[in-house]
């Protein structure tokens, strides 16, 4: 079963994401803290990571950087999901290695499509 | 020597001689045969004579023999031997003796002792027989009747002996009673008797050889020698006999006449033959021979009239002669050449021997090689001494560096090995022509060179040859050869040979010198920074040799030569192509030397500038063998050069740009130096002026004036003079020139010239009035005007107008010579100050506004315009500063600027605010949107509870959104001043208690809220309830939010004179140091909030509200211990409600 890690500090959004993805048949693990998110990514090795930009302890860009330096987590598709829509931030996220950048609020179908596509691409690449 | 080789004349003589000898031989042989026959006859005649003489002698003495025989065989005699009766003897013997011609009679006893001696005519005497008994016994033992001769003082005595025996003894065999010896003396009468009996001449002699008796013709004389024996048979005397033979006389006469005839005849024949031969054979042959041998064909004419054969022969020979003459000449020439060649070869061999001595000779062995060569040459030319003298310039000496002498010579005086130049200048002069000096016989030296002669004779030199040793045309010594025993001539070849020896020596010495130099140079080189290098001529310049001191660049020569490090790698990459191109061009053009300056990279990667001088070495075919170069480290030089270039430039620009003429003259006032300003002022070029007299350029009107000036200067009345005079210009006009001149002295009184300046003051005079007007304008200007000297690096102020002083408060004397920066305050960091400084140094104009200080310290805004003053050559001479006080203007400008900046800041804040606010809006929107979608999609199958949960989420998020909007509105109101408090009387204590209770209710049992109120005498205050609630609830909510479960929150409310103090204290997580300054900024949350929810707007609203109320807020916080916020709100009087 495909496992998705959600790193999101807003409880409501996190819960809703859990709901959506579980309904889509994914196994979902979640955390509200950047540091824990990195630990979970390394221990659980999820199929995909959904991550907020502004987070306690570590922000999204730092998390991405940490995961990209570890060979185990290097190839896990990483998608930002953030309320910030600044162009510079988006560019920074994508160049840092994220496969996509979803701006909140998101449409459910588009979210799922994005996730599936990212997973397929990752599988193809492997 | 063989006969065949003898000349024909000799042969003929030999032939004639031999014929003569043969003829004589034959004649002699014939004669000898005849003489032989004759001799035989003579011999027989002689023998016959001999026999006759002998028998004559025998018969002559037969009487004695008979007497002796008879008397000894007589009894009386026997008796006598016993009786020795003298009387008897006297009567019987003495008287009979004469009858028998006996001269003496000896009677001997049986033992041969004389007992009676009877002499004829003397009677019985006492003489005894003069022969000893033993001899007598021996004689008697041989023969019973011995006959023998003895020599006595009375002459030769012939003795006849017999034994005395009795008469009855017929056989005479008995023992004798004694012996009888009778003798006769061979006196002249006896010899006469013989002559008479046989003819001839007789004589007695002591030797066996015949002694001449007669002097007449020997040819017809027969000589005989008859020995007269003693007792033992050996002759005691000889008898010589000569007889004349008539027959022989005749024979010889006839014979000799024949011989003479034959001889005459033969001589005649031989003479004729000889004459003929000489006349007709030998003479022509002789003529031919002499003409051939003398090469004189004229002699052949003598033969022309001779016999046909010789005449023909002569003409043929004459022809032959002519041919031969040519041939001989040819041969002679060749022979000379051959001889010369032979000699030359010999000398050349010797030269090569000597040269070979010097081949492969090391430096230290050159002296030995020279010595060796001297001895070889000296021995070869059979000389007595050979030497090399070297000229020592420093000591003014000629000293013998090498010396050889014949072993048979005595050692030379040491003094002669060093010659003082002063005494031997003539020697060097003689050698000066670089040709050998040859004196075959020093005794022939002319007397005028006496001093030379003295020296040579002191040295006992007989012949002398000196070969100069020179390099280029510089003599540095000579090789000398001489003889001291006898004079000797030197042939041209020998001189040439000696010259060659000289040049071999020169080469060797030169080589020695140069090798010594090389050795020294090597030492110097290795210690110097100059690197020797040799490259093969292939494109990448491989190094075939490099001196060890390449190590100064960090490389080892071995690595470079072995190509471990390539030259290309050493050359600075940007320079490499230039180097290669330079070398290629150099080789193509065939120049002598190439000089390049380029950079090398040392092993420690430093850049080193080198000067590389390259020569190409070529072989006989002019093909390039290799490139030789010297690399000199010129890094330092390069730096110095740069500095020099700079200073030279500076100097030049200073000297050249100076508008004044700078000049120097010599003592006679001729121009020695002039700078270009001279040409500019007068129009005369420097070339035509330098060397000519200063006075020539003075206008005739002023000549007297200038002469006076120089007179007073030269008399040293004045140190320097200044005078304005008219100088002629090239266009024929004149200019007013101010001449300022001073003396150039070496010592105090030794004048070597003058120097000074010339200044064109023509314009000055003309423009004086205009200047005065301008000056006035500047003086009356309201703006400050400054003049700066552009030639001084400090750019000092050289002029300031009164307006400047008025503006700044400084007096002129205080500012002249100063740099303007003193106006800007000490160590100003103003950007415009730097800009101004830059304008000065780069020579640009500028316009700045700069904060400046008056003398009083008062600040003023100074608008400064800097412009340039240039001369004709476009060189900046001065800067002009135009200064005005713009403080009033700047102040207003400053305000506008500030406002603009504030607005800009606000704009930035706003855009940041929008960005943050949109994010904050999106968060609840996301929840709303996703929950709504979930409800829409799955709501139908969800439980009621779950649907409610999502709906509540939506409501809650909507509430957040709403709060946010009201916050923004509040903020907006606050910013635009529309947020106005509406204070009303209210019960503050109750109000606060209610809020506490509300929060306690929300927080439940997890948190404890404590409310303390102090100093309150009244509970009613006039306050804006909404504002107050916003403040308190925000602070309380934060205190609870950031406190751990079970935390205590203390709310202190105090009343002071003028304000109400609210203090809300928690024991929560605290605020980190770094976050404290920004804690009241919008959307700012501390680092340590973790997952605690919040928007970061609460505190900023609190602050805004308090500020609106005219109060203040502060906080104290300890990380992880807690935070307390203190709020002070001013009390509002009831009456001032409006």
mmCIF file with all atom_site columns, C-alpha atoms in Angstrom, chain B residues 965-1134:
data_model
loop_
_atom_site.group_PDB
_atom_site.id
_atom_site.type_symbol
_atom_site.label_atom_id
_atom_site.label_alt_id
_atom_site.label_comp_id
_atom_site.label_asym_id
_atom_site.label_entity_id
_atom_site.label_seq_id
_atom_site.pdbx_PDB_ins_code
_atom_site.Cartn_x
_atom_site.Cartn_y
_atom_site.Cartn_z
_atom_site.occupancy
_atom_site.B_iso_or_equiv
_atom_site.pdbx_formal_charge
_atom_site.auth_seq_id
_atom_site.auth_comp_id
_atom_site.auth_asym_id
_atom_site.auth_atom_id
_atom_site.pdbx_PDB_model_num
ATOM 1   C CA . UNK B 1 965  ? -10.898 40.775 8.940  1.00 0.00 ? 965  UNK B CA 1
ATOM 2   C CA . UNK B 1 966  ? -11.897 42.726 12.042 1.00 0.00 ? 966  UNK B CA 1
ATOM 3   C CA . UNK B 1 967  ? -8.241  42.814 13.070 1.00 0.00 ? 967  UNK B CA 1
ATOM 4   C CA . UNK B 1 968  ? -7.285  44.237 9.714  1.00 0.00 ? 968  UNK B CA 1
ATOM 5   C CA . UNK B 1 969  ? -9.988  46.778 9.990  1.00 0.00 ? 969  UNK B CA 1
ATOM 6   C CA . UNK B 1 970  ? -8.842  47.655 13.479 1.00 0.00 ? 970  UNK B CA 1
ATOM 7   C CA . UNK B 1 971  ? -5.304  47.994 12.299 1.00 0.00 ? 971  UNK B CA 1
ATOM 8   C CA . UNK B 1 972  ? -6.389  50.073 9.371  1.00 0.00 ? 972  UNK B CA 1
ATOM 9   C CA . UNK B 1 973  ? -8.374  52.301 11.707 1.00 0.00 ? 973  UNK B CA 1
ATOM 10  C CA . UNK B 1 974  ? -5.435  52.572 14.051 1.00 0.00 ? 974  UNK B CA 1
ATOM 11  C CA . UNK B 1 975  ? -3.073  53.448 11.210 1.00 0.00 ? 975  UNK B CA 1
ATOM 12  C CA . UNK B 1 976  ? -5.327  56.033 9.758  1.00 0.00 ? 976  UNK B CA 1
ATOM 13  C CA . UNK B 1 977  ? -6.075  57.435 13.174 1.00 0.00 ? 977  UNK B CA 1
ATOM 14  C CA . UNK B 1 978  ? -9.711  56.425 12.949 1.00 0.00 ? 978  UNK B CA 1
ATOM 15  C CA . UNK B 1 979  ? -9.447  54.064 15.897 1.00 0.00 ? 979  UNK B CA 1
ATOM 16  C CA . UNK B 1 980  ? -10.709 56.307 18.599 1.00 0.00 ? 980  UNK B CA 1
ATOM 17  C CA . UNK B 1 981  ? -11.303 55.227 22.154 1.00 0.00 ? 981  UNK B CA 1
ATOM 18  C CA . UNK B 1 982  ? -14.748 55.783 23.585 1.00 0.00 ? 982  UNK B CA 1
ATOM 19  C CA . UNK B 1 983  ? -14.150 55.848 27.319 1.00 0.00 ? 983  UNK B CA 1
ATOM 20  C CA . UNK B 1 984  ? -17.130 55.443 29.605 1.00 0.00 ? 984  UNK B CA 1
ATOM 21  C CA . UNK B 1 985  ? -17.357 55.068 33.343 1.00 0.00 ? 985  UNK B CA 1
ATOM 22  C CA . UNK B 1 986  ? -17.129 51.448 34.206 1.00 0.00 ? 986  UNK B CA 1
ATOM 23  C CA . UNK B 1 987  ? -16.374 49.150 37.109 1.00 0.00 ? 987  UNK B CA 1
ATOM 24  C CA . UNK B 1 988  ? -12.865 48.110 36.326 1.00 0.00 ? 988  UNK B CA 1
ATOM 25  C CA . UNK B 1 989  ? -12.583 45.515 39.066 1.00 0.00 ? 989  UNK B CA 1
ATOM 26  C CA . UNK B 1 990  ? -15.740 43.795 38.076 1.00 0.00 ? 990  UNK B CA 1
ATOM 27  C CA . UNK B 1 991  ? -14.845 43.977 34.467 1.00 0.00 ? 991  UNK B CA 1
ATOM 28  C CA . UNK B 1 992  ? -11.528 42.298 35.124 1.00 0.00 ? 992  UNK B CA 1
ATOM 29  C CA . UNK B 1 993  ? -13.005 39.689 37.430 1.00 0.00 ? 993  UNK B CA 1
ATOM 30  C CA . UNK B 1 994  ? -15.514 38.747 34.743 1.00 0.00 ? 994  UNK B CA 1
ATOM 31  C CA . UNK B 1 995  ? -12.787 38.309 32.136 1.00 0.00 ? 995  UNK B CA 1
ATOM 32  C CA . UNK B 1 996  ? -10.751 36.127 34.533 1.00 0.00 ? 996  UNK B CA 1
ATOM 33  C CA . UNK B 1 997  ? -13.707 33.972 35.216 1.00 0.00 ? 997  UNK B CA 1
ATOM 34  C CA . UNK B 1 998  ? -14.428 33.636 31.519 1.00 0.00 ? 998  UNK B CA 1
ATOM 35  C CA . UNK B 1 999  ? -10.874 32.469 30.839 1.00 0.00 ? 999  UNK B CA 1
ATOM 36  C CA . UNK B 1 1000 ? -10.849 30.151 33.853 1.00 0.00 ? 1000 UNK B CA 1
ATOM 37  C CA . UNK B 1 1001 ? -13.952 28.616 32.421 1.00 0.00 ? 1001 UNK B CA 1
ATOM 38  C CA . UNK B 1 1002 ? -12.320 28.049 29.004 1.00 0.00 ? 1002 UNK B CA 1
ATOM 39  C CA . UNK B 1 1003 ? -9.040  26.822 30.489 1.00 0.00 ? 1003 UNK B CA 1
ATOM 40  C CA . UNK B 1 1004 ? -10.784 24.554 32.904 1.00 0.00 ? 1004 UNK B CA 1
ATOM 41  C CA . UNK B 1 1005 ? -8.848  22.855 35.654 1.00 0.00 ? 1005 UNK B CA 1
ATOM 42  C CA . UNK B 1 1006 ? -5.643  22.662 33.658 1.00 0.00 ? 1006 UNK B CA 1
ATOM 43  C CA . UNK B 1 1007 ? -4.686  26.227 34.463 1.00 0.00 ? 1007 UNK B CA 1
ATOM 44  C CA . UNK B 1 1008 ? -4.950  28.396 37.551 1.00 0.00 ? 1008 UNK B CA 1
ATOM 45  C CA . UNK B 1 1009 ? -5.725  32.073 37.112 1.00 0.00 ? 1009 UNK B CA 1
ATOM 46  C CA . UNK B 1 1010 ? -4.997  34.379 40.051 1.00 0.00 ? 1010 UNK B CA 1
ATOM 47  C CA . UNK B 1 1011 ? -6.334  37.943 40.196 1.00 0.00 ? 1011 UNK B CA 1
ATOM 48  C CA . UNK B 1 1012 ? -4.701  40.493 42.527 1.00 0.00 ? 1012 UNK B CA 1
ATOM 49  C CA . UNK B 1 1013 ? -5.894  44.087 42.848 1.00 0.00 ? 1013 UNK B CA 1
ATOM 50  C CA . UNK B 1 1014 ? -3.849  46.741 44.671 1.00 0.00 ? 1014 UNK B CA 1
ATOM 51  C CA . UNK B 1 1015 ? -4.371  50.274 45.932 1.00 0.00 ? 1015 UNK B CA 1
ATOM 52  C CA . UNK B 1 1016 ? -7.887  50.607 44.689 1.00 0.00 ? 1016 UNK B CA 1
ATOM 53  C CA . UNK B 1 1017 ? -9.997  53.067 46.584 1.00 0.00 ? 1017 UNK B CA 1
ATOM 54  C CA . UNK B 1 1018 ? -12.587 53.223 43.882 1.00 0.00 ? 1018 UNK B CA 1
ATOM 55  C CA . UNK B 1 1019 ? -13.772 50.680 41.356 1.00 0.00 ? 1019 UNK B CA 1
ATOM 56  C CA . UNK B 1 1020 ? -15.236 53.051 38.802 1.00 0.00 ? 1020 UNK B CA 1
ATOM 57  C CA . UNK B 1 1021 ? -12.938 54.367 36.091 1.00 0.00 ? 1021 UNK B CA 1
ATOM 58  C CA . UNK B 1 1022 ? -13.472 56.027 32.810 1.00 0.00 ? 1022 UNK B CA 1
ATOM 59  C CA . UNK B 1 1023 ? -12.195 53.647 30.143 1.00 0.00 ? 1023 UNK B CA 1
ATOM 60  C CA . UNK B 1 1024 ? -12.886 52.197 26.703 1.00 0.00 ? 1024 UNK B CA 1
ATOM 61  C CA . UNK B 1 1025 ? -14.297 48.818 27.545 1.00 0.00 ? 1025 UNK B CA 1
ATOM 62  C CA . UNK B 1 1026 ? -13.701 47.273 24.086 1.00 0.00 ? 1026 UNK B CA 1
ATOM 63  C CA . UNK B 1 1027 ? -10.079 48.321 24.010 1.00 0.00 ? 1027 UNK B CA 1
ATOM 64  C CA . UNK B 1 1028 ? -9.503  47.106 27.519 1.00 0.00 ? 1028 UNK B CA 1
ATOM 65  C CA . UNK B 1 1029 ? -11.048 43.745 26.798 1.00 0.00 ? 1029 UNK B CA 1
ATOM 66  C CA . UNK B 1 1030 ? -8.928  43.373 23.678 1.00 0.00 ? 1030 UNK B CA 1
ATOM 67  C CA . UNK B 1 1031 ? -5.787  44.063 25.680 1.00 0.00 ? 1031 UNK B CA 1
ATOM 68  C CA . UNK B 1 1032 ? -6.519  41.844 28.652 1.00 0.00 ? 1032 UNK B CA 1
ATOM 69  C CA . UNK B 1 1033 ? -8.031  38.934 26.751 1.00 0.00 ? 1033 UNK B CA 1
ATOM 70  C CA . UNK B 1 1034 ? -5.169  38.808 24.272 1.00 0.00 ? 1034 UNK B CA 1
ATOM 71  C CA . UNK B 1 1035 ? -2.544  38.824 27.001 1.00 0.00 ? 1035 UNK B CA 1
ATOM 72  C CA . UNK B 1 1036 ? -4.399  36.259 29.096 1.00 0.00 ? 1036 UNK B CA 1
ATOM 73  C CA . UNK B 1 1037 ? -5.050  34.009 26.148 1.00 0.00 ? 1037 UNK B CA 1
ATOM 74  C CA . UNK B 1 1038 ? -1.316  34.096 25.260 1.00 0.00 ? 1038 UNK B CA 1
ATOM 75  C CA . UNK B 1 1039 ? -0.355  33.415 28.898 1.00 0.00 ? 1039 UNK B CA 1
ATOM 76  C CA . UNK B 1 1040 ? -2.547  30.330 28.981 1.00 0.00 ? 1040 UNK B CA 1
ATOM 77  C CA . UNK B 1 1041 ? -1.563  29.180 25.460 1.00 0.00 ? 1041 UNK B CA 1
ATOM 78  C CA . UNK B 1 1042 ? 2.152   29.201 26.131 1.00 0.00 ? 1042 UNK B CA 1
ATOM 79  C CA . UNK B 1 1043 ? 1.994   27.768 29.675 1.00 0.00 ? 1043 UNK B CA 1
ATOM 80  C CA . UNK B 1 1044 ? 2.310   24.098 30.439 1.00 0.00 ? 1044 UNK B CA 1
ATOM 81  C CA . UNK B 1 1045 ? -0.647  22.198 31.780 1.00 0.00 ? 1045 UNK B CA 1
ATOM 82  C CA . UNK B 1 1046 ? -1.098  23.068 35.468 1.00 0.00 ? 1046 UNK B CA 1
ATOM 83  C CA . UNK B 1 1047 ? 0.482   26.446 34.966 1.00 0.00 ? 1047 UNK B CA 1
ATOM 84  C CA . UNK B 1 1048 ? -0.390  29.471 37.048 1.00 0.00 ? 1048 UNK B CA 1
ATOM 85  C CA . UNK B 1 1049 ? -1.289  32.834 35.548 1.00 0.00 ? 1049 UNK B CA 1
ATOM 86  C CA . UNK B 1 1050 ? -1.167  35.836 37.823 1.00 0.00 ? 1050 UNK B CA 1
ATOM 87  C CA . UNK B 1 1051 ? -3.118  38.966 36.939 1.00 0.00 ? 1051 UNK B CA 1
ATOM 88  C CA . UNK B 1 1052 ? -1.970  42.010 38.933 1.00 0.00 ? 1052 UNK B CA 1
ATOM 89  C CA . UNK B 1 1053 ? -4.036  45.173 38.660 1.00 0.00 ? 1053 UNK B CA 1
ATOM 90  C CA . UNK B 1 1054 ? -2.669  48.285 40.428 1.00 0.00 ? 1054 UNK B CA 1
ATOM 91  C CA . UNK B 1 1055 ? -3.703  51.865 40.650 1.00 0.00 ? 1055 UNK B CA 1
ATOM 92  C CA . UNK B 1 1056 ? -1.062  54.570 40.624 1.00 0.00 ? 1056 UNK B CA 1
ATOM 93  C CA . UNK B 1 1057 ? -1.266  58.352 40.628 1.00 0.00 ? 1057 UNK B CA 1
ATOM 94  C CA . UNK B 1 1058 ? -1.658  58.823 36.970 1.00 0.00 ? 1058 UNK B CA 1
ATOM 95  C CA . UNK B 1 1059 ? -2.122  55.394 35.533 1.00 0.00 ? 1059 UNK B CA 1
ATOM 96  C CA . UNK B 1 1060 ? -3.484  51.948 35.969 1.00 0.00 ? 1060 UNK B CA 1
ATOM 97  C CA . UNK B 1 1061 ? -0.937  49.165 35.832 1.00 0.00 ? 1061 UNK B CA 1
ATOM 98  C CA . UNK B 1 1062 ? -1.796  45.726 34.511 1.00 0.00 ? 1062 UNK B CA 1
ATOM 99  C CA . UNK B 1 1063 ? 0.695   42.896 34.906 1.00 0.00 ? 1063 UNK B CA 1
ATOM 100 C CA . UNK B 1 1064 ? -0.002  39.441 33.518 1.00 0.00 ? 1064 UNK B CA 1
ATOM 101 C CA . UNK B 1 1065 ? 2.573   36.883 34.486 1.00 0.00 ? 1065 UNK B CA 1
ATOM 102 C CA . UNK B 1 1066 ? 2.914   33.239 33.437 1.00 0.00 ? 1066 UNK B CA 1
ATOM 103 C CA . UNK B 1 1067 ? 5.435   30.482 33.936 1.00 0.00 ? 1067 UNK B CA 1
ATOM 104 C CA . UNK B 1 1068 ? 5.384   29.370 30.322 1.00 0.00 ? 1068 UNK B CA 1
ATOM 105 C CA . UNK B 1 1069 ? 7.935   28.806 27.607 1.00 0.00 ? 1069 UNK B CA 1
ATOM 106 C CA . UNK B 1 1070 ? 9.287   32.393 27.624 1.00 0.00 ? 1070 UNK B CA 1
ATOM 107 C CA . UNK B 1 1071 ? 10.440  34.461 24.680 1.00 0.00 ? 1071 UNK B CA 1
ATOM 108 C CA . UNK B 1 1072 ? 13.869  33.751 23.185 1.00 0.00 ? 1072 UNK B CA 1
ATOM 109 C CA . UNK B 1 1073 ? 16.318  36.638 23.245 1.00 0.00 ? 1073 UNK B CA 1
ATOM 110 C CA . UNK B 1 1074 ? 16.380  36.889 19.437 1.00 0.00 ? 1074 UNK B CA 1
ATOM 111 C CA . UNK B 1 1075 ? 12.640  37.255 19.112 1.00 0.00 ? 1075 UNK B CA 1
ATOM 112 C CA . UNK B 1 1076 ? 12.180  39.925 21.742 1.00 0.00 ? 1076 UNK B CA 1
ATOM 113 C CA . UNK B 1 1077 ? 12.660  43.045 19.533 1.00 0.00 ? 1077 UNK B CA 1
ATOM 114 C CA . UNK B 1 1078 ? 10.118  41.824 16.993 1.00 0.00 ? 1078 UNK B CA 1
ATOM 115 C CA . UNK B 1 1079 ? 7.601   40.419 19.389 1.00 0.00 ? 1079 UNK B CA 1
ATOM 116 C CA . UNK B 1 1080 ? 5.102   43.188 18.779 1.00 0.00 ? 1080 UNK B CA 1
ATOM 117 C CA . UNK B 1 1081 ? 5.426   43.036 14.981 1.00 0.00 ? 1081 UNK B CA 1
ATOM 118 C CA . UNK B 1 1082 ? 2.521   41.731 13.008 1.00 0.00 ? 1082 UNK B CA 1
ATOM 119 C CA . UNK B 1 1083 ? 2.426   37.993 12.260 1.00 0.00 ? 1083 UNK B CA 1
ATOM 120 C CA . UNK B 1 1084 ? 5.602   37.532 14.157 1.00 0.00 ? 1084 UNK B CA 1
ATOM 121 C CA . UNK B 1 1085 ? 5.784   34.547 16.400 1.00 0.00 ? 1085 UNK B CA 1
ATOM 122 C CA . UNK B 1 1086 ? 8.654   33.422 18.558 1.00 0.00 ? 1086 UNK B CA 1
ATOM 123 C CA . UNK B 1 1087 ? 10.865  30.576 17.429 1.00 0.00 ? 1087 UNK B CA 1
ATOM 124 C CA . UNK B 1 1088 ? 9.869   28.320 20.293 1.00 0.00 ? 1088 UNK B CA 1
ATOM 125 C CA . UNK B 1 1089 ? 6.096   28.330 19.763 1.00 0.00 ? 1089 UNK B CA 1
ATOM 126 C CA . UNK B 1 1090 ? 6.202   24.883 18.237 1.00 0.00 ? 1090 UNK B CA 1
ATOM 127 C CA . UNK B 1 1091 ? 2.812   23.629 17.192 1.00 0.00 ? 1091 UNK B CA 1
ATOM 128 C CA . UNK B 1 1092 ? 0.931   26.000 19.423 1.00 0.00 ? 1092 UNK B CA 1
ATOM 129 C CA . UNK B 1 1093 ? -1.696  27.645 17.244 1.00 0.00 ? 1093 UNK B CA 1
ATOM 130 C CA . UNK B 1 1094 ? -1.520  31.312 16.622 1.00 0.00 ? 1094 UNK B CA 1
ATOM 131 C CA . UNK B 1 1095 ? -1.583  33.961 13.945 1.00 0.00 ? 1095 UNK B CA 1
ATOM 132 C CA . UNK B 1 1096 ? 0.989   36.404 15.299 1.00 0.00 ? 1096 UNK B CA 1
ATOM 133 C CA . UNK B 1 1097 ? -1.423  39.287 15.367 1.00 0.00 ? 1097 UNK B CA 1
ATOM 134 C CA . UNK B 1 1098 ? -2.531  39.396 19.028 1.00 0.00 ? 1098 UNK B CA 1
ATOM 135 C CA . UNK B 1 1099 ? 0.383   41.298 20.520 1.00 0.00 ? 1099 UNK B CA 1
ATOM 136 C CA . UNK B 1 1100 ? 0.539   43.760 17.661 1.00 0.00 ? 1100 UNK B CA 1
ATOM 137 C CA . UNK B 1 1101 ? -3.139  44.573 18.230 1.00 0.00 ? 1101 UNK B CA 1
ATOM 138 C CA . UNK B 1 1102 ? -2.462  44.891 21.965 1.00 0.00 ? 1102 UNK B CA 1
ATOM 139 C CA . UNK B 1 1103 ? 0.354   47.314 21.352 1.00 0.00 ? 1103 UNK B CA 1
ATOM 140 C CA . UNK B 1 1104 ? -1.635  49.334 18.821 1.00 0.00 ? 1104 UNK B CA 1
ATOM 141 C CA . UNK B 1 1105 ? -4.580  49.550 21.237 1.00 0.00 ? 1105 UNK B CA 1
ATOM 142 C CA . UNK B 1 1106 ? -2.463  50.581 24.200 1.00 0.00 ? 1106 UNK B CA 1
ATOM 143 C CA . UNK B 1 1107 ? -0.698  53.202 22.094 1.00 0.00 ? 1107 UNK B CA 1
ATOM 144 C CA . UNK B 1 1108 ? -4.088  54.489 20.964 1.00 0.00 ? 1108 UNK B CA 1
ATOM 145 C CA . UNK B 1 1109 ? -4.994  54.808 24.593 1.00 0.00 ? 1109 UNK B CA 1
ATOM 146 C CA . UNK B 1 1110 ? -1.776  56.718 25.286 1.00 0.00 ? 1110 UNK B CA 1
ATOM 147 C CA . UNK B 1 1111 ? -0.336  53.940 27.390 1.00 0.00 ? 1111 UNK B CA 1
ATOM 148 C CA . UNK B 1 1112 ? 2.677   51.731 27.152 1.00 0.00 ? 1112 UNK B CA 1
ATOM 149 C CA . UNK B 1 1113 ? 3.550   48.060 27.224 1.00 0.00 ? 1113 UNK B CA 1
ATOM 150 C CA . UNK B 1 1114 ? 6.742   46.256 28.230 1.00 0.00 ? 1114 UNK B CA 1
ATOM 151 C CA . UNK B 1 1115 ? 7.714   42.732 29.118 1.00 0.00 ? 1115 UNK B CA 1
ATOM 152 C CA . UNK B 1 1116 ? 10.226  40.657 31.052 1.00 0.00 ? 1116 UNK B CA 1
ATOM 153 C CA . UNK B 1 1117 ? 10.892  37.126 30.041 1.00 0.00 ? 1117 UNK B CA 1
ATOM 154 C CA . UNK B 1 1118 ? 13.119  34.233 30.989 1.00 0.00 ? 1118 UNK B CA 1
ATOM 155 C CA . UNK B 1 1119 ? 13.255  31.393 28.508 1.00 0.00 ? 1119 UNK B CA 1
ATOM 156 C CA . UNK B 1 1120 ? 11.401  28.290 29.758 1.00 0.00 ? 1120 UNK B CA 1
ATOM 157 C CA . UNK B 1 1121 ? 10.609  30.091 33.038 1.00 0.00 ? 1121 UNK B CA 1
ATOM 158 C CA . UNK B 1 1122 ? 7.957   32.549 32.084 1.00 0.00 ? 1122 UNK B CA 1
ATOM 159 C CA . UNK B 1 1123 ? 6.997   35.964 30.830 1.00 0.00 ? 1123 UNK B CA 1
ATOM 160 C CA . UNK B 1 1124 ? 5.332   38.952 32.394 1.00 0.00 ? 1124 UNK B CA 1
ATOM 161 C CA . UNK B 1 1125 ? 3.711   41.753 30.397 1.00 0.00 ? 1125 UNK B CA 1
ATOM 162 C CA . UNK B 1 1126 ? 3.367   45.164 32.026 1.00 0.00 ? 1126 UNK B CA 1
ATOM 163 C CA . UNK B 1 1127 ? 0.784   47.566 30.688 1.00 0.00 ? 1127 UNK B CA 1
ATOM 164 C CA . UNK B 1 1128 ? 0.402   51.148 31.815 1.00 0.00 ? 1128 UNK B CA 1
ATOM 165 C CA . UNK B 1 1129 ? -2.772  52.931 30.911 1.00 0.00 ? 1129 UNK B CA 1
ATOM 166 C CA . UNK B 1 1130 ? -3.238  56.598 31.763 1.00 0.00 ? 1130 UNK B CA 1
ATOM 167 C CA . UNK B 1 1131 ? -6.167  57.567 33.905 1.00 0.00 ? 1131 UNK B CA 1
ATOM 168 C CA . UNK B 1 1132 ? -8.760  59.643 32.180 1.00 0.00 ? 1132 UNK B CA 1
ATOM 169 C CA . UNK B 1 1133 ? -10.653 62.246 34.160 1.00 0.00 ? 1133 UNK B CA 1
ATOM 170 C CA . UNK B 1 1134 ? -14.339 61.961 33.907 1.00 0.00 ? 1134 UNK B CA 1
#
